PDB file of C-alpha atoms in Angstrom:
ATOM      1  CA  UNK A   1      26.552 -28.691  21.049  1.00 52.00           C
ATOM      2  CA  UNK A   2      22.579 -28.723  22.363  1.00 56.00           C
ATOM      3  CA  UNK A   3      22.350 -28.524  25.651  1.00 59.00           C
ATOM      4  CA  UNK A   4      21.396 -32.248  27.810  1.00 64.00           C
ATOM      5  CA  UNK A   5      17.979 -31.327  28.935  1.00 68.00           C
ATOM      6  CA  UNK A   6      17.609 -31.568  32.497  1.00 75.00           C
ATOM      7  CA  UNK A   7      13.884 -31.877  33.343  1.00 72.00           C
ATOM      8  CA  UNK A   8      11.883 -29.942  35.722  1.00 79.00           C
ATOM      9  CA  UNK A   9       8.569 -30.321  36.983  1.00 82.00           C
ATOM     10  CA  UNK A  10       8.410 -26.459  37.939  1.00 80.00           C
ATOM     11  CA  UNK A  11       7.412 -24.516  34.902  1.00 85.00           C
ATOM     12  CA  UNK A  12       8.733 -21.022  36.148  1.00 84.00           C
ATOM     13  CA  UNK A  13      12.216 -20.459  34.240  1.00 86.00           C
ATOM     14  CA  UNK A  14      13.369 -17.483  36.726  1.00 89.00           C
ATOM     15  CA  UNK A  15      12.177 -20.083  39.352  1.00 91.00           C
ATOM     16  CA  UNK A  16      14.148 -22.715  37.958  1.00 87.00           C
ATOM     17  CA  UNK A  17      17.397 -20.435  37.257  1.00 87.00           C
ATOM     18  CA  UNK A  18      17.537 -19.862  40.833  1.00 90.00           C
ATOM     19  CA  UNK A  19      16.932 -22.589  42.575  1.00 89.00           C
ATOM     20  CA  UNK A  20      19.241 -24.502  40.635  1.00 88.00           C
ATOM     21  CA  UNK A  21      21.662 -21.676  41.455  1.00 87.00           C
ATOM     22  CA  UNK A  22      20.967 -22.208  44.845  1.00 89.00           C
ATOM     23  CA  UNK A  23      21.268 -26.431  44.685  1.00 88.00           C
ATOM     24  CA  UNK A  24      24.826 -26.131  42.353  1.00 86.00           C
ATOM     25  CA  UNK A  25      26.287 -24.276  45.342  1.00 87.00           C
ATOM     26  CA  UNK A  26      25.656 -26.219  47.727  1.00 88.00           C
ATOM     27  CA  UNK A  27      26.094 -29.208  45.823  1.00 88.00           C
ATOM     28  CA  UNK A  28      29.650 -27.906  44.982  1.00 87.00           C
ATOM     29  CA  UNK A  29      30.367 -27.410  48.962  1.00 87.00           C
ATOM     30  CA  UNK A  30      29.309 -31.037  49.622  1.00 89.00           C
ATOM     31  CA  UNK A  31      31.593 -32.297  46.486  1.00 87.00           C
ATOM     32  CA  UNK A  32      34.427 -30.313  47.647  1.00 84.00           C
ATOM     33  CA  UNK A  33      34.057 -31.910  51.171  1.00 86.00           C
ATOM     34  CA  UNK A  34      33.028 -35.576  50.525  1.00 87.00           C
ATOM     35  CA  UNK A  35      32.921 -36.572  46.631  1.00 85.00           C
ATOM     36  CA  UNK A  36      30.682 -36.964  44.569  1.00 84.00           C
ATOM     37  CA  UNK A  37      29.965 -40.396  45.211  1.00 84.00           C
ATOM     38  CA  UNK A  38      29.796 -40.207  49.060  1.00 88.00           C
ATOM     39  CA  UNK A  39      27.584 -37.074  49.119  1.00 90.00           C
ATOM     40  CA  UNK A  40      23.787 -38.161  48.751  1.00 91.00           C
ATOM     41  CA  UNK A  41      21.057 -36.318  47.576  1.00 90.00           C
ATOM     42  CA  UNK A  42      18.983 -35.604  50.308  1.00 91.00           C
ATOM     43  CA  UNK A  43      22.389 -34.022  51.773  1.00 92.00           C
ATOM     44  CA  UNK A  44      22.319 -31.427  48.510  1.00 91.00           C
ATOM     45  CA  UNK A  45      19.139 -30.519  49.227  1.00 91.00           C
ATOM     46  CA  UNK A  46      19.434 -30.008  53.246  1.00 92.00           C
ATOM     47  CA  UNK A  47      22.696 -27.544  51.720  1.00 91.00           C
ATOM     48  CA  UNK A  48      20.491 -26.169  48.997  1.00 89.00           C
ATOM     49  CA  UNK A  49      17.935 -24.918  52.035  1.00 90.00           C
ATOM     50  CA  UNK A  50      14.572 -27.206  50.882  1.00 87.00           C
ATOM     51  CA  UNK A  51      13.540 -30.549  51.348  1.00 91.00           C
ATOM     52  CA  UNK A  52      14.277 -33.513  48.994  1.00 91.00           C
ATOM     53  CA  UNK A  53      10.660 -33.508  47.586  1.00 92.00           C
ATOM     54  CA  UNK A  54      11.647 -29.965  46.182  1.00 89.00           C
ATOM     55  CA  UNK A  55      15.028 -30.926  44.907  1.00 88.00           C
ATOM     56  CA  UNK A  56      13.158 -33.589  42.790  1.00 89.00           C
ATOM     57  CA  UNK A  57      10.954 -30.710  41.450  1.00 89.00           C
ATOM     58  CA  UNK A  58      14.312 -29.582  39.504  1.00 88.00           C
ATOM     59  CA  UNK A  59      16.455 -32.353  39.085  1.00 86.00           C
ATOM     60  CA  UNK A  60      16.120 -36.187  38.438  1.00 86.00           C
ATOM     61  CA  UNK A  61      19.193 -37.612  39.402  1.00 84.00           C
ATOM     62  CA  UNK A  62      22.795 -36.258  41.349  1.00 83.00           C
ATOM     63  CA  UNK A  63      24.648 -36.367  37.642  1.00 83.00           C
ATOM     64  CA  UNK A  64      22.429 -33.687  36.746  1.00 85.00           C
ATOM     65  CA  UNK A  65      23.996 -31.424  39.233  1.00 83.00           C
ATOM     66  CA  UNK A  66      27.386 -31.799  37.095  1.00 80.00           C
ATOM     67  CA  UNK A  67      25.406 -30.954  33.873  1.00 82.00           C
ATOM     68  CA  UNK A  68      24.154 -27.561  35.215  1.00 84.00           C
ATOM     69  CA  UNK A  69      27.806 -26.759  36.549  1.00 81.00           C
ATOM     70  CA  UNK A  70      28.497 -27.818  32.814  1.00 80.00           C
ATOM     71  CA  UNK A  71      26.063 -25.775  31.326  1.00 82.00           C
ATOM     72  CA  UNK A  72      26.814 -22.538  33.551  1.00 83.00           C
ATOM     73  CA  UNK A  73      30.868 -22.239  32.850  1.00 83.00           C
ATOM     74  CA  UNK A  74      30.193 -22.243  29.522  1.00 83.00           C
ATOM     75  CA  UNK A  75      27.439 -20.224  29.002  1.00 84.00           C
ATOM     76  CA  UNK A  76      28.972 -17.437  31.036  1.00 85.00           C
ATOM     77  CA  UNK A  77      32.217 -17.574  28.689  1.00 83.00           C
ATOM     78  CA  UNK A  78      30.068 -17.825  25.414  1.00 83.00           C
ATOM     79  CA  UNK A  79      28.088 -15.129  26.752  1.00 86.00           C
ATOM     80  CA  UNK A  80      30.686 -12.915  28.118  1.00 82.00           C
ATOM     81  CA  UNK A  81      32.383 -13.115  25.179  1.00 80.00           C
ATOM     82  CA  UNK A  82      29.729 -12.740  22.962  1.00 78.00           C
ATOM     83  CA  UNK A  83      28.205  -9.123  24.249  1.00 75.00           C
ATOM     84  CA  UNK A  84      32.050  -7.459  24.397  1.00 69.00           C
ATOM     85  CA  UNK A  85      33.113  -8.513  20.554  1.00 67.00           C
ATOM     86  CA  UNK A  86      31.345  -5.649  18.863  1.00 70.00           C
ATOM     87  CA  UNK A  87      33.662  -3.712  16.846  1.00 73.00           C
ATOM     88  CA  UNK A  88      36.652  -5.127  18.617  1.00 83.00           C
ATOM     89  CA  UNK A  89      35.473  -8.644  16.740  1.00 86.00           C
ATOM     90  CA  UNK A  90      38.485  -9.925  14.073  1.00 91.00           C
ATOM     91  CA  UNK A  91      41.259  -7.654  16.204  1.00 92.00           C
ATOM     92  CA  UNK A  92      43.935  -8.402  18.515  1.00 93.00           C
ATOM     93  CA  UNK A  93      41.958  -6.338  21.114  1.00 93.00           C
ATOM     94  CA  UNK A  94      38.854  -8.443  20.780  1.00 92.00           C
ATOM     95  CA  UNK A  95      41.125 -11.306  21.420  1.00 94.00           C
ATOM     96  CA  UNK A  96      42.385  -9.707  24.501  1.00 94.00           C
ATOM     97  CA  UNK A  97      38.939  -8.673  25.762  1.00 93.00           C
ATOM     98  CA  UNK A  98      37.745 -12.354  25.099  1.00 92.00           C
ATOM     99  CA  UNK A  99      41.003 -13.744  26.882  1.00 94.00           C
ATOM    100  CA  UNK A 100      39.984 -11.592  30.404  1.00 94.00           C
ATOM    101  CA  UNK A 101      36.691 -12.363  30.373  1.00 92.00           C
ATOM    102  CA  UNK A 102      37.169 -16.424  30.220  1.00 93.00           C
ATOM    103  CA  UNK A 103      39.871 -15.946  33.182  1.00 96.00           C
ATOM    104  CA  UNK A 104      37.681 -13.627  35.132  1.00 94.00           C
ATOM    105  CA  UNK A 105      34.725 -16.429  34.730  1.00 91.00           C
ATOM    106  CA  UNK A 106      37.332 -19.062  35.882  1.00 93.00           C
ATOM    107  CA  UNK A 107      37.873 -16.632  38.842  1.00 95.00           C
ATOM    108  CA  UNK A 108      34.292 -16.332  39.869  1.00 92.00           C
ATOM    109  CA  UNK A 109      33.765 -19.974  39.687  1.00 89.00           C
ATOM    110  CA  UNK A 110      36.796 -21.573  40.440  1.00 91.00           C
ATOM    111  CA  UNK A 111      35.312 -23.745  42.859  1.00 88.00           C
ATOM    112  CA  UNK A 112      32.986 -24.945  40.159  1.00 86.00           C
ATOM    113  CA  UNK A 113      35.203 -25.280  37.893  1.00 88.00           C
ATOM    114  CA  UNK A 114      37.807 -27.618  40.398  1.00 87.00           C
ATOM    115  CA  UNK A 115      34.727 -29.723  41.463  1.00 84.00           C
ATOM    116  CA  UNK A 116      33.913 -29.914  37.503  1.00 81.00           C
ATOM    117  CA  UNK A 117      37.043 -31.197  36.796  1.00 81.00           C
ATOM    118  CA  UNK A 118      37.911 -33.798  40.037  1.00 81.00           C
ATOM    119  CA  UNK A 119      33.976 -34.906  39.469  1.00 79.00           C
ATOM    120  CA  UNK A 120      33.562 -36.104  35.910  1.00 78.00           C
ATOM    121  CA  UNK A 121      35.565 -39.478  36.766  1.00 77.00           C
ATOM    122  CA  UNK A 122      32.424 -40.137  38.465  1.00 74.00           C
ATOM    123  CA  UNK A 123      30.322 -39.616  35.604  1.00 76.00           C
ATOM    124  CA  UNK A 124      29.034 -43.158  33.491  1.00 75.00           C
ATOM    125  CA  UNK A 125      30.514 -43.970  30.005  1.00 79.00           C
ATOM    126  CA  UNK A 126      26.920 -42.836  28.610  1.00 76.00           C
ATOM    127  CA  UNK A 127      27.200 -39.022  30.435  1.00 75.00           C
ATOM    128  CA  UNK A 128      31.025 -38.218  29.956  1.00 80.00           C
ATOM    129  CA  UNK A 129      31.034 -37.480  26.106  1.00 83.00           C
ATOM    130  CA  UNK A 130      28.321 -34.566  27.408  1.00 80.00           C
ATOM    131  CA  UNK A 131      30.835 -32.746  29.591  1.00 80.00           C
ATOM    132  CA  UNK A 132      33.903 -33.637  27.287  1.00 83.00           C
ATOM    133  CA  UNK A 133      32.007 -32.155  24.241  1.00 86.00           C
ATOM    134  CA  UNK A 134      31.499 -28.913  26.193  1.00 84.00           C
ATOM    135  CA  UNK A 135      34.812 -28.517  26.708  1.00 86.00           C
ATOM    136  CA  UNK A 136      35.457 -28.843  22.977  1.00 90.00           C
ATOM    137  CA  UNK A 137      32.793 -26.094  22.876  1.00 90.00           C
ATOM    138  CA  UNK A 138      34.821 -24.194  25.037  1.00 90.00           C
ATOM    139  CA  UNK A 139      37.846 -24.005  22.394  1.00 94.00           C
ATOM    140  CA  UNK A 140      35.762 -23.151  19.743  1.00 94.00           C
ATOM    141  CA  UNK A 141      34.744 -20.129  21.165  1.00 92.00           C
ATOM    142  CA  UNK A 142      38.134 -18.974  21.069  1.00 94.00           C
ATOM    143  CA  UNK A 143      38.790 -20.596  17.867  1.00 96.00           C
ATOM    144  CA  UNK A 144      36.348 -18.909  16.478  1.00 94.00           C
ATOM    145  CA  UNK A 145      37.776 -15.597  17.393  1.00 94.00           C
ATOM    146  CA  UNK A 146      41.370 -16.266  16.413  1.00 96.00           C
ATOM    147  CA  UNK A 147      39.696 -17.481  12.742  1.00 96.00           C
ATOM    148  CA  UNK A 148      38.527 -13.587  12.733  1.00 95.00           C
ATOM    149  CA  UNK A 149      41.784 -12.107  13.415  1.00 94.00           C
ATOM    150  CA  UNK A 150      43.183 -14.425  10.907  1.00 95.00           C
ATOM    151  CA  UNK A 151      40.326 -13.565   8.318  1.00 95.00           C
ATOM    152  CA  UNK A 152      41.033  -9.559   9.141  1.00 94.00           C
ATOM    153  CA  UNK A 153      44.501  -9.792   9.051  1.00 92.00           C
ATOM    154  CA  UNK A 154      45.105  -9.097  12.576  1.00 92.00           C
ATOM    155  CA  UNK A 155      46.965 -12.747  12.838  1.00 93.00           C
ATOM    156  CA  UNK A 156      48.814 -15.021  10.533  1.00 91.00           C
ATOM    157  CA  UNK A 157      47.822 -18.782  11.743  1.00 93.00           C
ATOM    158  CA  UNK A 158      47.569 -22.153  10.148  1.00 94.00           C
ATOM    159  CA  UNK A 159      44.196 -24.311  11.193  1.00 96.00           C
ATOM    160  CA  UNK A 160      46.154 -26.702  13.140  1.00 96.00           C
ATOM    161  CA  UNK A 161      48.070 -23.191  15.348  1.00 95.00           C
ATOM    162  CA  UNK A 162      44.525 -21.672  15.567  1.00 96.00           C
ATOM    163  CA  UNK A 163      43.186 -25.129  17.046  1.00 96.00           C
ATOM    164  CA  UNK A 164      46.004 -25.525  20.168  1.00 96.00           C
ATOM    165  CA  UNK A 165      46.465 -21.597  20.536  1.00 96.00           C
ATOM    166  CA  UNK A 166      42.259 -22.419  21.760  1.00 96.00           C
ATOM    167  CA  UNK A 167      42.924 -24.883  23.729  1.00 96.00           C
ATOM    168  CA  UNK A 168      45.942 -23.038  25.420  1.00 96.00           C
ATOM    169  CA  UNK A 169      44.084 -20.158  26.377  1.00 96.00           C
ATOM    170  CA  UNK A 170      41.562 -22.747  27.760  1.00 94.00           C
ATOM    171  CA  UNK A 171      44.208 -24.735  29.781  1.00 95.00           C
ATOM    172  CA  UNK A 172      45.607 -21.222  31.350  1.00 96.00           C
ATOM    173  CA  UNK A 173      42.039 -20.149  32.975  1.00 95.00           C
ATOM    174  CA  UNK A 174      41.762 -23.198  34.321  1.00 94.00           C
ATOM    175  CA  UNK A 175      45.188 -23.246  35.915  1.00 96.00           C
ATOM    176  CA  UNK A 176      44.069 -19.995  37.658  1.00 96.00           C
ATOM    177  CA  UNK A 177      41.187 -22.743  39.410  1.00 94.00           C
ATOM    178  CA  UNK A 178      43.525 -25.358  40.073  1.00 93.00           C
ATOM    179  CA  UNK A 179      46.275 -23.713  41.312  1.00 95.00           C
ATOM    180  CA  UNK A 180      45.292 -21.270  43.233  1.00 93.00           C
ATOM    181  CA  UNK A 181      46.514 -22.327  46.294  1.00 92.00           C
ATOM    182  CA  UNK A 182      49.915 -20.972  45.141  1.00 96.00           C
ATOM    183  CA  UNK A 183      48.804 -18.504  42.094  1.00 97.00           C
ATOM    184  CA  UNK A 184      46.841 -15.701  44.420  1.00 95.00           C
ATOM    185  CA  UNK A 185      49.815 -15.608  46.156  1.00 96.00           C
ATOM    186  CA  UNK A 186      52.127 -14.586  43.934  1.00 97.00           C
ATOM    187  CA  UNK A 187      49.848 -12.712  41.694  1.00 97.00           C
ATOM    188  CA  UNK A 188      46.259 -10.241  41.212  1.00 97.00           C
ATOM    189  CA  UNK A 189      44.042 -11.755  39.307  1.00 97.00           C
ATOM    190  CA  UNK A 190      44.483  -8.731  37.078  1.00 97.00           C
ATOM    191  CA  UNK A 191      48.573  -9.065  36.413  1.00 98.00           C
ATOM    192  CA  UNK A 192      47.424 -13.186  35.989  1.00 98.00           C
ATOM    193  CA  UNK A 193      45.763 -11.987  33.252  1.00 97.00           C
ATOM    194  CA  UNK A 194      48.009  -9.734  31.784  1.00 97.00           C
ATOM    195  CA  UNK A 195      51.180 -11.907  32.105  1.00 97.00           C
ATOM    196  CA  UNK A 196      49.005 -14.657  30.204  1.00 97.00           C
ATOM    197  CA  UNK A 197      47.999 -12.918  27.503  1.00 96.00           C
ATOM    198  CA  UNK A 198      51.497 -11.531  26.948  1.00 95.00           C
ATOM    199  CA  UNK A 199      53.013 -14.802  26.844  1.00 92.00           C
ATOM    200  CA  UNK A 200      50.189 -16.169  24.738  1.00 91.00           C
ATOM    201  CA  UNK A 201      50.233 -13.444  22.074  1.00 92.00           C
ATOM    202  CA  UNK A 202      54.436 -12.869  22.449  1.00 87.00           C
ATOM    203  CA  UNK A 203      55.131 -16.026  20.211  1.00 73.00           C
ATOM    204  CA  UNK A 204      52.772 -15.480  18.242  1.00 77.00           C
ATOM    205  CA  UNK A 205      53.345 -11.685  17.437  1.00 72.00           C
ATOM    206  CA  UNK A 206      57.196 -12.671  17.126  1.00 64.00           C
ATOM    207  CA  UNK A 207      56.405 -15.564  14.325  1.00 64.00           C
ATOM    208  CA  UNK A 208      54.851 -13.014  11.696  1.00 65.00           C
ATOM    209  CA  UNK A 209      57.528 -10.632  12.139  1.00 60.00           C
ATOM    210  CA  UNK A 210      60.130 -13.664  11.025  1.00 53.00           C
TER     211      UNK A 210
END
């Protein structure tokens, strides 16, 4: 899905990067704390550490702030995912390696991820198909990796077992977000992933052997 363009009036791209780095974490503090719909922007920008004439400079309006939060969990799974395929692509191990990297994303920005998710009730009718479409993207990434294990003959799948074995491995990174309260408790983030991706790939492993 192409991205939703979020204009700025700074031309600098590395400039741009980081200050809307710098605006989507505070903007995810004040979310966290107030809402989306009681936090204003001028308070985003006082968080971000410049004034509200330069928050302007790189977004239009407080929805975009949800877009870019968008935008960066899933282009640091696709990405992630992407550069560690290689020659594992079409094998069980790729799977693996794509299954750690999506939790360990989820991990580094779980708060992102929580506000994303508690947030995009407060999105309008026209923005929400934007956010929900990404997190169809977000499936097919893995969906397109489970196709290549079934195309290699690493896996024995149907289309419709490929399409909710995706969205399971989506649903279990994101429990590691929202319940962490009680998750980094009782587990590492490393045995998390482990124990997932045992579970995930136990059923599966134990159908083709029927």
């Amino acid at each position: 899905m192409k991205k939703r363009e979020v204009i700025a009036s700074v031309k600098d791209e590395k400039l741009v990067k980081k200050r809307r780095n710098e605006m989507i974490k505070g903007a995810i503090s004040l979310f966290k704390q107030k809402g989306f719909h009681q936090t204003t922007t001028r308070e985003i920008a006082k968080a971000s550490g410049f004034s509200i004439g330069t928050l302007y400079e790189y977004i239009r309006k407080k929805e975009d702030v949800l877009y870019l939060v968008c935008d960066r969990i899933y282009d640091e799974v696709r990405e992630r995912t992407e550069q560690d395929l290689g020659a594992h692509h079409g094998t069980i191990e790729g799977l693996r390696r794509a299954i750690a990297h999506y939790f360990r994303v989820v991990d580094e920005l779980d708060d992102e991820v929580l506000v994303m998710y508690q947030e995009v009730k407060a999105l309008s009718k026209e923005s929400l198909p934007y956010v929900l479409n990404k997190e169809l993207d977000m499936a097919a990434i893995f969906e397109h990796i489970l196709r290549a294990c079934v195309e290699n003959g690493a896996l024995q799948l149907s289309e419709s077992e490929i399409r909710l074995f995706a969205h399971n491995i989506v649903v279990l990174g994101q429990m590691w977000a929202f319940r962490r309260w009680v998750l980094r408790k009782m587990y590492t983030l490393d045995e998390y992933i482990e124990l997932q991706t045992e579970f995930l790939l136990k059923g599966i492993m134990e159908k083709q052997r029927v």
